[in-house]
Tab-separated table of C-alpha atoms in Angstrom:
chain	number	residue	atom	x	y	z
A	201	UNK	CA	118.662	109.594	138.953
A	202	UNK	CA	118.841	111.449	135.656
A	203	UNK	CA	117.728	111.010	132.087
A	204	UNK	CA	119.253	112.004	128.785
A	205	UNK	CA	117.823	112.922	125.411
A	206	UNK	CA	119.730	112.401	122.163
A	207	UNK	CA	118.300	113.734	118.907
A	208	UNK	CA	119.381	112.934	115.338
A	209	UNK	CA	118.334	114.333	111.980
A	210	UNK	CA	117.734	111.254	109.796
A	211	UNK	CA	115.629	110.087	106.864
A	212	UNK	CA	113.114	108.300	109.081
A	213	UNK	CA	111.709	105.759	106.597
A	214	UNK	CA	115.190	104.868	105.327
A	215	UNK	CA	116.499	104.543	108.890
A	216	UNK	CA	113.648	102.214	109.881
A	217	UNK	CA	114.454	100.174	106.792
A	218	UNK	CA	117.915	99.305	108.143
A	219	UNK	CA	116.520	97.606	111.238
A	220	UNK	CA	116.402	93.852	110.582
A	221	UNK	CA	117.460	94.449	106.953
A	222	UNK	CA	120.571	92.262	107.087
A	223	UNK	CA	122.253	94.921	104.905
A	224	UNK	CA	125.956	94.034	105.066
A	225	UNK	CA	126.872	97.114	103.011
A	226	UNK	CA	125.201	99.350	105.571
A	227	UNK	CA	127.037	97.582	108.414
A	228	UNK	CA	130.363	98.025	106.617
A	229	UNK	CA	129.662	101.716	105.944
A	230	UNK	CA	128.690	102.457	109.561
A	231	UNK	CA	131.662	100.542	110.946
A	232	UNK	CA	133.975	102.482	108.625
A	233	UNK	CA	132.430	105.941	109.092
A	234	UNK	CA	132.001	105.621	112.872
A	235	UNK	CA	134.975	103.420	113.769
A	236	UNK	CA	136.296	105.910	116.333
A	237	UNK	CA	132.898	106.272	118.000
A	238	UNK	CA	132.452	102.500	118.209
A	239	UNK	CA	135.854	102.179	119.900
A	240	UNK	CA	134.960	105.045	122.253
A	241	UNK	CA	131.690	103.324	123.191
A	242	UNK	CA	133.534	100.052	123.813
A	243	UNK	CA	135.958	101.888	126.096
A	244	UNK	CA	133.137	103.642	127.972
A	245	UNK	CA	131.269	100.349	128.506
A	246	UNK	CA	134.374	98.201	128.914
A	247	UNK	CA	133.340	96.819	132.303
A	248	UNK	CA	129.991	95.617	130.933
A	249	UNK	CA	131.666	94.161	127.833
A	250	UNK	CA	134.118	92.305	130.088
A	251	UNK	CA	131.082	90.878	131.910
A	252	UNK	CA	129.634	89.552	128.638
A	253	UNK	CA	127.726	92.477	127.109
A	254	UNK	CA	128.103	92.918	123.343
A	255	UNK	CA	130.540	95.420	121.886
A	256	UNK	CA	129.099	98.427	120.048
A	257	UNK	CA	129.795	96.700	116.735
A	258	UNK	CA	128.089	93.475	117.893
A	259	UNK	CA	125.054	95.451	119.123
A	260	UNK	CA	124.855	97.274	115.787
A	261	UNK	CA	124.999	93.951	113.957
A	262	UNK	CA	122.199	92.533	116.144
A	263	UNK	CA	119.965	95.512	115.290
A	264	UNK	CA	120.689	95.312	111.544
A	265	UNK	CA	120.266	91.527	111.518
A	266	UNK	CA	117.037	91.743	113.475
A	267	UNK	CA	117.687	90.180	116.883
A	268	UNK	CA	114.782	87.741	117.447
A	269	UNK	CA	113.434	88.692	114.036
A	270	UNK	CA	116.526	87.139	112.474
A	271	UNK	CA	115.178	83.756	113.589
A	272	UNK	CA	111.664	84.461	112.225
A	273	UNK	CA	110.026	85.642	115.496
A	274	UNK	CA	107.849	88.747	115.111
A	275	UNK	CA	104.960	87.942	117.482
A	276	UNK	CA	106.796	89.152	120.603
A	277	UNK	CA	109.653	91.448	121.551
A	278	UNK	CA	111.451	91.827	124.874
A	279	UNK	CA	111.014	95.590	124.378
A	280	UNK	CA	107.350	94.966	125.292
A	281	UNK	CA	108.454	94.684	128.924
A	282	UNK	CA	110.358	97.959	128.958
A	283	UNK	CA	107.865	100.430	127.566
A	284	UNK	CA	104.544	99.335	129.006
A	285	UNK	CA	102.965	100.653	132.185
A	286	UNK	CA	102.077	98.710	135.301
A	287	UNK	CA	98.922	96.550	135.289
A	288	UNK	CA	95.570	98.359	135.537
A	289	UNK	CA	94.714	99.581	139.019
A	290	UNK	CA	98.299	100.442	139.984
A	291	UNK	CA	99.600	104.020	139.963
A	292	UNK	CA	101.542	105.198	136.919
A	293	UNK	CA	105.319	104.952	136.946
A	294	UNK	CA	107.829	104.934	134.120
A	295	UNK	CA	110.240	102.716	136.092
A	296	UNK	CA	109.832	99.817	136.262
A	297	UNK	CA	108.363	99.196	132.852
A	298	UNK	CA	105.863	96.378	132.577
A	299	UNK	CA	104.482	94.500	129.632
A	300	UNK	CA	102.918	91.223	128.724
A	301	UNK	CA	102.806	88.574	126.048
A	302	UNK	CA	99.341	87.048	125.804
A	303	UNK	CA	98.922	83.279	125.602
A	304	UNK	CA	98.212	83.716	121.883
A	305	UNK	CA	101.364	85.860	121.398
A	306	UNK	CA	103.479	83.198	123.116
A	307	UNK	CA	102.038	80.377	121.048
A	308	UNK	CA	102.485	82.313	117.783
A	309	UNK	CA	106.073	83.309	118.648
A	310	UNK	CA	107.015	79.708	119.421
A	311	UNK	CA	105.410	78.568	116.150
A	312	UNK	CA	107.413	81.235	114.296
A	313	UNK	CA	110.654	80.122	115.933
A	314	UNK	CA	109.991	76.459	115.168
A	315	UNK	CA	109.200	77.347	111.532
A	316	UNK	CA	112.476	79.299	111.412
A	317	UNK	CA	114.303	76.214	112.670
A	318	UNK	CA	112.678	74.114	109.917
A	319	UNK	CA	113.817	76.732	107.370
A	320	UNK	CA	117.369	76.535	108.692
A	321	UNK	CA	117.385	79.947	110.361
A	322	UNK	CA	119.586	80.073	113.438
A	323	UNK	CA	120.413	82.676	116.073
A	324	UNK	CA	123.034	85.195	115.011
A	325	UNK	CA	126.587	83.998	115.631
A	326	UNK	CA	127.040	86.681	118.289
A	327	UNK	CA	127.155	84.806	121.600
A	328	UNK	CA	125.013	87.314	123.484
A	329	UNK	CA	122.255	87.345	120.865
A	330	UNK	CA	122.246	83.546	120.611
A	331	UNK	CA	122.041	83.246	124.414
A	332	UNK	CA	119.216	85.797	124.581
A	333	UNK	CA	117.236	84.015	121.864
A	334	UNK	CA	117.697	80.685	123.675
A	335	UNK	CA	116.493	82.244	126.931
A	336	UNK	CA	113.366	83.737	125.327
A	337	UNK	CA	112.536	80.449	123.584
A	338	UNK	CA	112.912	78.734	126.961
A	339	UNK	CA	110.316	81.103	128.417
A	340	UNK	CA	107.951	80.466	125.496
A	341	UNK	CA	108.275	76.697	125.844
A	342	UNK	CA	107.120	76.940	129.489
A	343	UNK	CA	103.786	78.434	128.423
A	344	UNK	CA	101.248	75.583	128.191
A	345	UNK	CA	99.707	75.602	124.715
A	346	UNK	CA	96.008	76.442	124.703
A	347	UNK	CA	96.121	77.727	128.281
A	348	UNK	CA	95.322	81.098	129.827
A	349	UNK	CA	98.983	81.556	130.820
A	350	UNK	CA	101.056	84.289	129.229
A	351	UNK	CA	104.206	86.087	130.294
A	352	UNK	CA	104.302	89.354	132.220
A	353	UNK	CA	107.648	91.047	132.618
A	354	UNK	CA	109.112	94.061	134.382
A	355	UNK	CA	112.119	96.077	133.283
A	356	UNK	CA	113.861	98.524	135.566
């Protein structure tokens, strides 16, 4: 197994500002400036795209439009499962990642999603993002409100 490190010189605050910004001008500029790289990425990951993964352009759009945040959910993120360590008492390992959503996090996230529905927000038109949002909401709806149950996840 190996790891890779990619570094970029960027205006950090401005770059963070693009995430979940919905900035269509930014999307257009990136797609134009990096068209060849997006095609190259799609070629490199062609087998995963054929199996339903998003294209590079679709993934970029999901990041700029905010993924779950595009439907008003900020209380939880599936990234929580990737970057956390194993539960206390177990030896450290970076793979698999482990994280949890507390009962309160789950309840708040579901409330945020339901408020987004009332406001007319909907999952992004990208089929993969919409399916992922539906899956996460399904998990949240299984958590009994007012209970001690939360969600613990592992990512490898």
